[in-house]
CSV table of C-alpha atoms in Angstrom, one decimal:
chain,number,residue,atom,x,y,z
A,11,UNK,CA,-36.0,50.4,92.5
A,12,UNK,CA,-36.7,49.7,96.0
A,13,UNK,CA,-34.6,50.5,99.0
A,14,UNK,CA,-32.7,47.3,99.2
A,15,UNK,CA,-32.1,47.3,95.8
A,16,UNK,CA,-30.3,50.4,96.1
A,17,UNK,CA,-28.4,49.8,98.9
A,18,UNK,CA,-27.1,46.5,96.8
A,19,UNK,CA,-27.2,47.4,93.4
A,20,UNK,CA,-24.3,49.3,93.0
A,21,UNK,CA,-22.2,48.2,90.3
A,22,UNK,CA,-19.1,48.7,92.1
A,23,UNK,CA,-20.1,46.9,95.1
A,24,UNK,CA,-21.3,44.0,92.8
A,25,UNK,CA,-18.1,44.0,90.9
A,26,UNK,CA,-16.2,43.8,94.8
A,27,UNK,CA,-18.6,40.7,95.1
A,28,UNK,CA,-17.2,38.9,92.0
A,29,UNK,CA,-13.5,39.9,93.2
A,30,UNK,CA,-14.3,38.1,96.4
A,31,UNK,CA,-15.7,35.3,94.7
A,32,UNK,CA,-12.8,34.8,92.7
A,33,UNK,CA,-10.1,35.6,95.2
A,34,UNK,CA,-8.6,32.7,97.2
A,35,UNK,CA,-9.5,32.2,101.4
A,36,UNK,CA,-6.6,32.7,103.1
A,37,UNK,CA,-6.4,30.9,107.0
A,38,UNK,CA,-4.0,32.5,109.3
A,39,UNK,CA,-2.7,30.2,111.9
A,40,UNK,CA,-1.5,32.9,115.0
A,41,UNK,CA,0.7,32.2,117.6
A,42,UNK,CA,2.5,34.3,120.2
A,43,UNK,CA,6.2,33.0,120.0
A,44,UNK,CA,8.2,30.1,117.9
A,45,UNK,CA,7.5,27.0,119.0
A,46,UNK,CA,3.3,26.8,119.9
A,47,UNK,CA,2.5,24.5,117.2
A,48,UNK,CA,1.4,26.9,114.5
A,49,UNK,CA,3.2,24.9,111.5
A,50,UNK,CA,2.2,22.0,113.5
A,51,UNK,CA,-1.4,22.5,113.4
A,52,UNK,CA,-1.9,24.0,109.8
A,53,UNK,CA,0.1,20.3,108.8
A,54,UNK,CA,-2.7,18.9,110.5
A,55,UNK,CA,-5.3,20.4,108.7
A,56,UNK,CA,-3.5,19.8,105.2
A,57,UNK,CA,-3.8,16.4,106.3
A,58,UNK,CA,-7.6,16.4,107.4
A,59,UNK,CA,-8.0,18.4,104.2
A,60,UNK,CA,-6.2,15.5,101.8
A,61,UNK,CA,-8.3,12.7,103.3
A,62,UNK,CA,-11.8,14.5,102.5
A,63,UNK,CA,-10.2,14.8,98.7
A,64,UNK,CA,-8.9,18.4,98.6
A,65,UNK,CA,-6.1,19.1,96.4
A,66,UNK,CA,-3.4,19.9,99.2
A,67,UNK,CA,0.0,20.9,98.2
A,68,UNK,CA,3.1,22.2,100.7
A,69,UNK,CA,4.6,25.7,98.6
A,70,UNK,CA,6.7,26.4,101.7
A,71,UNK,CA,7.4,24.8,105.0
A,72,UNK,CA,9.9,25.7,107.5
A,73,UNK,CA,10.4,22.9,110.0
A,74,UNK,CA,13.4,24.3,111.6
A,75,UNK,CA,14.4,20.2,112.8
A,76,UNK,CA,11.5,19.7,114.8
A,77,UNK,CA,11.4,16.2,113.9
A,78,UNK,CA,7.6,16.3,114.9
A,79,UNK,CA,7.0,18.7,112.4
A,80,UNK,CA,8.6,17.3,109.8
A,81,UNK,CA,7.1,14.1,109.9
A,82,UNK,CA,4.0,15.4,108.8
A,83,UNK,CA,5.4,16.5,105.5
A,84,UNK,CA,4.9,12.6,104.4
A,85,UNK,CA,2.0,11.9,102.1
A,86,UNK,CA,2.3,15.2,101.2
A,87,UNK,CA,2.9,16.8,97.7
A,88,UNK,CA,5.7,19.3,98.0
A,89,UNK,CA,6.3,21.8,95.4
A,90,UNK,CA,10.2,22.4,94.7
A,91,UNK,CA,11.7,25.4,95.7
A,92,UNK,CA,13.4,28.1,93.6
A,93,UNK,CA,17.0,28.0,94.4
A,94,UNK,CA,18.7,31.8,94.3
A,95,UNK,CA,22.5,32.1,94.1
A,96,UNK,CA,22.9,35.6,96.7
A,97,UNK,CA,26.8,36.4,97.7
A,98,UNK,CA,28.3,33.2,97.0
A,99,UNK,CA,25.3,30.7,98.7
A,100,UNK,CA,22.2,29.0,97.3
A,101,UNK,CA,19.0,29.4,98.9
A,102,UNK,CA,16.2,28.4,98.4
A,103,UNK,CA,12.3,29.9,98.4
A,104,UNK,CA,8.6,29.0,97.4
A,105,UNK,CA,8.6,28.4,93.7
A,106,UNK,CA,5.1,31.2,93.2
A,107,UNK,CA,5.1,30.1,89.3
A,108,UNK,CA,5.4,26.5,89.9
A,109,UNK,CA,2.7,26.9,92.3
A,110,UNK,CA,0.2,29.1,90.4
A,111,UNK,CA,0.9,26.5,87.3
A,112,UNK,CA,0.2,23.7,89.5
A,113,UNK,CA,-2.8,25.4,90.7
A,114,UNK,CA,-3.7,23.3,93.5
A,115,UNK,CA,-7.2,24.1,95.6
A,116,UNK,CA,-4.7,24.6,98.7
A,117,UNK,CA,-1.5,25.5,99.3
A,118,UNK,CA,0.8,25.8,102.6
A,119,UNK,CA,2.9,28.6,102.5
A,120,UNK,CA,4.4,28.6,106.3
A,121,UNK,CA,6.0,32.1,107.6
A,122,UNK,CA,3.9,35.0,106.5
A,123,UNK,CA,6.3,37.5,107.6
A,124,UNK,CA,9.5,36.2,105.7
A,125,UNK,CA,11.8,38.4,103.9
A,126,UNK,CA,12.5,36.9,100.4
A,127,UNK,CA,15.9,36.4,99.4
A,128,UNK,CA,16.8,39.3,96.6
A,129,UNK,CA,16.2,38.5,93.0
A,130,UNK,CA,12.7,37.7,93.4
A,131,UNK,CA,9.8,39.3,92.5
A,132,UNK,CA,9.0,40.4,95.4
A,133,UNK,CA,11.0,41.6,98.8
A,134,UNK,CA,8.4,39.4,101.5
A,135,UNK,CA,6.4,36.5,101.5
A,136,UNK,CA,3.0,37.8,102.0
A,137,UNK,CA,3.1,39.9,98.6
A,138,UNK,CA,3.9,36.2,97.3
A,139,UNK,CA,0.8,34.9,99.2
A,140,UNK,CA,-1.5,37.4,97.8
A,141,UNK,CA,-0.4,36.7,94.3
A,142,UNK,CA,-1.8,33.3,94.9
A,143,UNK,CA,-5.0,34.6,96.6
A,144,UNK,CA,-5.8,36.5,93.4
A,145,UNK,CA,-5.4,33.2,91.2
A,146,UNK,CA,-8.3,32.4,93.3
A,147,UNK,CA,-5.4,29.6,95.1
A,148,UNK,CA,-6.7,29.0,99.0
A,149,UNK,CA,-3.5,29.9,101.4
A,150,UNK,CA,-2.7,27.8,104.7
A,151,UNK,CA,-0.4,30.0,106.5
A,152,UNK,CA,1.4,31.0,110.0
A,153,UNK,CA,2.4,34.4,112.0
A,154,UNK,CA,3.5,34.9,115.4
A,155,UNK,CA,1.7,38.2,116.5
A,156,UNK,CA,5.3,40.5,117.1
A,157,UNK,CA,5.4,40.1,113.5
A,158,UNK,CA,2.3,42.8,113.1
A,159,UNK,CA,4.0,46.3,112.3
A,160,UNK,CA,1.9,48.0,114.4
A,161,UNK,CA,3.0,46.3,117.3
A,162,UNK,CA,6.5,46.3,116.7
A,163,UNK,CA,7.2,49.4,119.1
A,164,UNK,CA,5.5,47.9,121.7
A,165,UNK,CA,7.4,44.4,121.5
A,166,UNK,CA,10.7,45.8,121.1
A,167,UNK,CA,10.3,47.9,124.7
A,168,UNK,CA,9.1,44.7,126.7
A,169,UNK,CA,11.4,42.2,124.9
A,170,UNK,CA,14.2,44.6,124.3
A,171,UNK,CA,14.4,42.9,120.6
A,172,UNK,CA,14.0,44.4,117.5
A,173,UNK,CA,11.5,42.7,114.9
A,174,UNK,CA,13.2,42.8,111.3
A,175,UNK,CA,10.7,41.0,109.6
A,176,UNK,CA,6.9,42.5,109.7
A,177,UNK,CA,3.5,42.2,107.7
A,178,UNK,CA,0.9,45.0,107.5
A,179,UNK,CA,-1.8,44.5,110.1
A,180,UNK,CA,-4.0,44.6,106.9
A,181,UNK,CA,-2.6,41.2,105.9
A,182,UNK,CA,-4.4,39.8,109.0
A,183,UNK,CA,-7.4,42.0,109.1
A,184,UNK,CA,-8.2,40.6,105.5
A,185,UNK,CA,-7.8,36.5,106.5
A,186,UNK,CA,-10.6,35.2,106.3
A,187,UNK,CA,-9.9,32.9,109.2
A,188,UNK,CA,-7.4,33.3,111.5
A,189,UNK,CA,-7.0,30.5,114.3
A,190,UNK,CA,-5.1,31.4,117.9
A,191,UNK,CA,-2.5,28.7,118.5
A,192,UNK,CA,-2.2,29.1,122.3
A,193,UNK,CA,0.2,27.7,124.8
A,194,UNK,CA,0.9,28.4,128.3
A,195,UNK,CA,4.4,30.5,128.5
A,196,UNK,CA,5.4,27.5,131.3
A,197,UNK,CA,4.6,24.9,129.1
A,198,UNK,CA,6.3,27.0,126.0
A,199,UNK,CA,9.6,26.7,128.4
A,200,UNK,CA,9.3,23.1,128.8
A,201,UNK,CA,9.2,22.2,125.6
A,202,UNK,CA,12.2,24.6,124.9
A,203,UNK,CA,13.8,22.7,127.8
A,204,UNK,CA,13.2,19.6,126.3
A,205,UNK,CA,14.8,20.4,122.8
A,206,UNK,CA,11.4,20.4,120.8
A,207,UNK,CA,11.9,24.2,119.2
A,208,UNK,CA,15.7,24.8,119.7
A,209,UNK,CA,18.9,22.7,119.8
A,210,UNK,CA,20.0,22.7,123.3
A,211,UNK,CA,22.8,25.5,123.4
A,212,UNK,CA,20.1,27.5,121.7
A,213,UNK,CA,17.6,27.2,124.0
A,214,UNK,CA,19.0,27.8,127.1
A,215,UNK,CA,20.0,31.1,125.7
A,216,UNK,CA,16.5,31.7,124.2
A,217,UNK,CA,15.2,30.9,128.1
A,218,UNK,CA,17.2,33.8,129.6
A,219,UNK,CA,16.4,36.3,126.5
A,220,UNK,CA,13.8,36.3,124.7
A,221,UNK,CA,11.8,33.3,126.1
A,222,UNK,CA,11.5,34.7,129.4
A,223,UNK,CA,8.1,33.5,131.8
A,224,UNK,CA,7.5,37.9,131.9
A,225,UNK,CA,8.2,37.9,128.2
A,226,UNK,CA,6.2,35.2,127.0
A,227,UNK,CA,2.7,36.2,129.2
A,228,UNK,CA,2.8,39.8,127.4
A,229,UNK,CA,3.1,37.9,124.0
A,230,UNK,CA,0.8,35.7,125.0
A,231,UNK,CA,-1.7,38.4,126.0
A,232,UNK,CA,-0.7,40.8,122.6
A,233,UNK,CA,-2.2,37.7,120.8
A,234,UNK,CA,-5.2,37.3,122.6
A,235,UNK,CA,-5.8,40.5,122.3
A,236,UNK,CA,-5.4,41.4,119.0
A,237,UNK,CA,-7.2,38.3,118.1
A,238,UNK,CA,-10.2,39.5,120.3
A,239,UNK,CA,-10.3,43.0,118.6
A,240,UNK,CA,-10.4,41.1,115.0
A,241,UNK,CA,-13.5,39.0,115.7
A,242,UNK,CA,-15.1,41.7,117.4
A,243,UNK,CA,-14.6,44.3,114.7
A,244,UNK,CA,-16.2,41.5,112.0
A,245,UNK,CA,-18.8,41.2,114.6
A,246,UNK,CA,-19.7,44.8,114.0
A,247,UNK,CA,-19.2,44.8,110.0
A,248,UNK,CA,-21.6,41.9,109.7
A,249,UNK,CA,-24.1,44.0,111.8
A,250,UNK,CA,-23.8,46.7,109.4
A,251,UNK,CA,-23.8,44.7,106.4
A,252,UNK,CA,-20.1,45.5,104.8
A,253,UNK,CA,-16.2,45.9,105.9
A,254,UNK,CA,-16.1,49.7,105.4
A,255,UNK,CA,-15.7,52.0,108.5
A,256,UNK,CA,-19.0,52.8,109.4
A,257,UNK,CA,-18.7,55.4,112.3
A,258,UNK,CA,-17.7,59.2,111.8
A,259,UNK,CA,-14.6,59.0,113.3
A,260,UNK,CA,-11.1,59.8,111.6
A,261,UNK,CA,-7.6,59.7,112.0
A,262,UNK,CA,-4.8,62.4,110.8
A,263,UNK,CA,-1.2,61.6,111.5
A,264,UNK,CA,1.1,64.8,111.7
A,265,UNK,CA,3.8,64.0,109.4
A,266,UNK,CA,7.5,66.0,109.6
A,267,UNK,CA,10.2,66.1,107.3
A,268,UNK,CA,12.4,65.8,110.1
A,269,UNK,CA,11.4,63.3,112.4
A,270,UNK,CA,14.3,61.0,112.9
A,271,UNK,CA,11.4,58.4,114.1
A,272,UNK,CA,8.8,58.7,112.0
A,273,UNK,CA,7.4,55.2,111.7
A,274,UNK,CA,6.8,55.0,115.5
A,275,UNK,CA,4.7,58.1,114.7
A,276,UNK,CA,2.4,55.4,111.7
A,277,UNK,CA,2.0,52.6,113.8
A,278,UNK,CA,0.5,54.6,116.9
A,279,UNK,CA,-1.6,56.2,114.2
A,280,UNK,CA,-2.9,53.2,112.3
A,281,UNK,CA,-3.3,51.3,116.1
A,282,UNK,CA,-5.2,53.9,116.9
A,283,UNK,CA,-7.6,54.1,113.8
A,284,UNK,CA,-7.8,50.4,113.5
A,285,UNK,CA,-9.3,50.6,117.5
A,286,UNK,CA,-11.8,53.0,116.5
A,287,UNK,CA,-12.5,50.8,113.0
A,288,UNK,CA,-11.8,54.6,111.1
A,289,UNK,CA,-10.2,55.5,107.7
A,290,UNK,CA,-6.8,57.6,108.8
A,291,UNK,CA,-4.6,60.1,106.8
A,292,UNK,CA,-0.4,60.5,106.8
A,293,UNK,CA,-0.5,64.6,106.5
A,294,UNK,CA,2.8,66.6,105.8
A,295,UNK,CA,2.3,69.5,105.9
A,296,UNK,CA,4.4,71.9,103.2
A,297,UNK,CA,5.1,75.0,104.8
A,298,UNK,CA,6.6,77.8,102.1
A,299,UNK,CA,9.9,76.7,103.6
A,300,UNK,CA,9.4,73.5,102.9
A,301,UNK,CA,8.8,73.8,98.7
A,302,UNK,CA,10.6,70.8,97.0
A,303,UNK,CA,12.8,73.2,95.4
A,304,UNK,CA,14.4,74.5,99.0
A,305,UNK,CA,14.5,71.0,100.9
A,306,UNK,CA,17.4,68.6,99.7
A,307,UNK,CA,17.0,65.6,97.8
A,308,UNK,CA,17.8,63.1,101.0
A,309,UNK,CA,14.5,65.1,102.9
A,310,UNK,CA,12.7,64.7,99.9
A,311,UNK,CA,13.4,60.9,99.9
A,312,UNK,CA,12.7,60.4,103.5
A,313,UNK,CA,9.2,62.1,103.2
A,314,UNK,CA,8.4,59.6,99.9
A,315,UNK,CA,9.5,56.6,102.1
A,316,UNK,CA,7.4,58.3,105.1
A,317,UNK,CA,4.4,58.3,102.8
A,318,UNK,CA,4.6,55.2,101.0
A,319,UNK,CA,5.0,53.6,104.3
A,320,UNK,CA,1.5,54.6,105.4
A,321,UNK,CA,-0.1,53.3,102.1
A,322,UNK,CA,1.5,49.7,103.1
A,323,UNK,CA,-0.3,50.2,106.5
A,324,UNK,CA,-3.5,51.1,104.7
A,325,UNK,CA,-3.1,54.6,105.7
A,326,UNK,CA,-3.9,57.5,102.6
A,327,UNK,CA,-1.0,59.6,102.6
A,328,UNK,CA,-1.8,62.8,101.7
A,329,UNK,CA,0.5,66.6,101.3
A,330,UNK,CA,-1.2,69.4,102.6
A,331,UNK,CA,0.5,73.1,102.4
A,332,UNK,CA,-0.2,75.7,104.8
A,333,UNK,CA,1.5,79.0,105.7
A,334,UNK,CA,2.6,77.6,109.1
A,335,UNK,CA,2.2,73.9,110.5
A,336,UNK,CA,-0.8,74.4,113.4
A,337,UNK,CA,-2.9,76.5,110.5
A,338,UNK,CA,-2.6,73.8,107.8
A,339,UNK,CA,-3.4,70.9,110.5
A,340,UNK,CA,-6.4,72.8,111.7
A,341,UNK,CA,-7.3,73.2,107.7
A,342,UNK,CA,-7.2,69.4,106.9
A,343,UNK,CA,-8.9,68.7,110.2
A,344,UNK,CA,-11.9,70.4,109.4
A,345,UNK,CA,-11.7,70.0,105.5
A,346,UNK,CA,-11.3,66.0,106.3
A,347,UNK,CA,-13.8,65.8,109.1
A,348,UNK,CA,-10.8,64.3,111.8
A,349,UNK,CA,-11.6,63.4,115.0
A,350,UNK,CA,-7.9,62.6,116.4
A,351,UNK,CA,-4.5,64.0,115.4
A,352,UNK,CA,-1.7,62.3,115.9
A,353,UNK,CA,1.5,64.3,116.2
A,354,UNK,CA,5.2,63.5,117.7
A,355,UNK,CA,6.6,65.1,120.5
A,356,UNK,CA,9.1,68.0,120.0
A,357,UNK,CA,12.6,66.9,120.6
A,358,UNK,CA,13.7,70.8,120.9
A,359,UNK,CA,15.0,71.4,124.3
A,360,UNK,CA,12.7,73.0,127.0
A,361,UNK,CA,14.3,76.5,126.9
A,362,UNK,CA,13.6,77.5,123.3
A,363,UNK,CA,10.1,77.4,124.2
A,364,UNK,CA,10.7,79.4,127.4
A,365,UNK,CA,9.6,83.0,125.5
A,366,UNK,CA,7.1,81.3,122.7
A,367,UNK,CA,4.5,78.8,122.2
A,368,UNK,CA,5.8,75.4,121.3
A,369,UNK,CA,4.0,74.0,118.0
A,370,UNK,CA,2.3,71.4,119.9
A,371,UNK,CA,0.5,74.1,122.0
A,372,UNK,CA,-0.9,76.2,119.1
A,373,UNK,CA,-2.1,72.7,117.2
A,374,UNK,CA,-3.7,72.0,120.4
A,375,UNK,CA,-5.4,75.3,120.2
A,376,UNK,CA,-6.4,75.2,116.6
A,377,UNK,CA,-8.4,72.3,116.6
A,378,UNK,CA,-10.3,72.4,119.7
A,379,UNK,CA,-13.1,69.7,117.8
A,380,UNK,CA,-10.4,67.3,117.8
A,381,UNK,CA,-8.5,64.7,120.2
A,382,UNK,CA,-4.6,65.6,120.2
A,383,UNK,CA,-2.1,62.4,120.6
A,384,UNK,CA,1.1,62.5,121.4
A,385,UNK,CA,3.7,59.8,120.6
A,386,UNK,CA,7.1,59.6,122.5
A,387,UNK,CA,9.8,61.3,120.9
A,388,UNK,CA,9.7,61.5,117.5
């Protein structure tokens, strides 16, 4: 077997070839705030892609009255919508199984980030989307970037607004297109002004809030940039050849059982390791105080939730026990091969440390091969 051969021949890596063959293309249509023209622009396409023959249909389309937008929905097929009855009122979401039975070459599926109403099968849209990708169904979709989990603590301290509906950065990363729908922030205002993305009374409040000119360049440049680090990261995967990390770097987020903020603590992690295009690891450490059988059920919960959170934001979580905390880190971090840890900052007040070493000191110490990060208070 020569050498290309076995860098190819892998059955594994041709079986990942068949998956991706098979799997449905999924276009991302990214905006910085409501109202650029994202749903806009991907009706525009369905309708480029309709009169060159493609089988087009609408799954889900939010117009939100934007009489502009919803006068592209003519000539359009539209799927119906499931109706759910939820606390004594009928709403209404993409219909997945009328879809998938309808198996269209393309379907619209506006809102990536949408929280499903309950009694589906599953809680957000994007789980629905990737259903359909697997059917081997193409996906049209949109996403404004505060939307992406990893950038929620940064939104929420320029905006002073709270994201409650968020995707996994993967769920970008793995579009196979993703198209920047950009705006100037005064132009954005004018058409806010104007009535084109809120009712009047709305709007002028959004123009105070939310939709300020400061407000609206950060978003503006949070897109941009996160749409910058995506091509250039496929840059770099097509010069090696494949999507896996390729560098030696790796990532190891310090995990407590009692961190009241423990998902700031992820998202600077997984930012972090998808910057340096590196594999990273949720660690909590189980000290001898820490056994299952002398925490309490509601700390045993929290640490599950802590966990499973990472795996959504393609983190590995991982246990790791250890007589104290700074001995197990330093353990992993040399069984693992890590490069940065990420830990929180100690919320215990400045005087208990006055006669000892605080923990982040000795973990500091411990692994001297390493890069220490600290996050706010966590």
């Amino acid at each position: 077997m020569s050498e290309i051969d076995e860098a190819v021949g892998r059955p594994e890596q041709f079986l990942a070839m068949i998956r991706r063959q098979q799997r449905g293309r999924l276009k991302v249509y990214l905006g910085f705030a409501p109202g650029v023209g994202k749903t806009y622009g991907m009706l525009q396409e369905a309708h480029r892609l309709k009169a060159q023959g493609v089988d087009v249909v609408v799954g889900v389309v939010e117009t939100h009255g934007r009489a502009e937008t919803a006068a592209l929905l003519d000539g359009l097929e539209l799927v119906p919508r499931r109706k759910i009855s939820y606390r004594g009122i009928t709403l209404e979401e993409m219909d997945v199984d009328a879809v998938l039975a309808r198996k269209p070459t393309v379907v619209l599926v506006d809102e990536l980030a949408h929280t499903n109403a309950p009694g589906g099968k599953h809680a957000k849209r994007y789980e629905d989307v990737d259903d359909l990708l697997r059917a081997g169904v193409n996906v049209l979709s949109t996403l404004n970037v505060q939307h992406l989990e990893s950038l929620y603590d940064v939104v929420e301290r320029f905006t002073g607004t709270r994201q409650k509906e968020r995707v996994p950065d993967s769920v970008l990363q793995q579009a196979d297109q993703v198209v920047n729908v950009d705006l100037s922030a005064e132009d954005l205002q004018e058409r806010l002004r104007v009535g084109k993305v809120y009712p009047a009374d709305r709007a002028a409040r959004a123009l105070e809030g939310y939709f300020t000119g400061e407000n609206l360049e950060q978003l503006r440049e949070l897109a941009l940039e996160h749409l910058a680090h995506i091509l250039d990261r496929r840059r770099q995967e097509r010069q090696v050849g494949n999507s896996e990390p390729s560098g030696s770097e790796r990532v190891m987020v310090c995990v407590s059982s009692r961190s009241p903020n423990a998902s700031r603590l992820l998202r600077a992690g997984a930012r972090l390791a998808d910057r340096l295009g590196a594999p990273w690891y949720a660690v909590y450490v189980q000290t001898p105080g820490e056994q299952t059988e002398k925490i309490d059920a509601a700390t045993q919960r929290s640490v599950a939730d802590t966990l499973n959170q990472a795996r959504l934001a393609n983190g590995v979580p991982m246990q790791f026990r250890g007589k104290d905390v700074a001995t197990a880190v330093a353990g992993f971090v040399r069984e693992y091969g890590i490069t940065h840890v990420v830990v929180g900052r100690s919320q215990q007040p400045w005087w208990k440390t006055w006669f000892r070493t605080s923990l982040l000191d000795r973990i500091v110490r411990s692994v001297p091969e390493a890069t220490v990060v600290v996050v706010g208070e966590t």
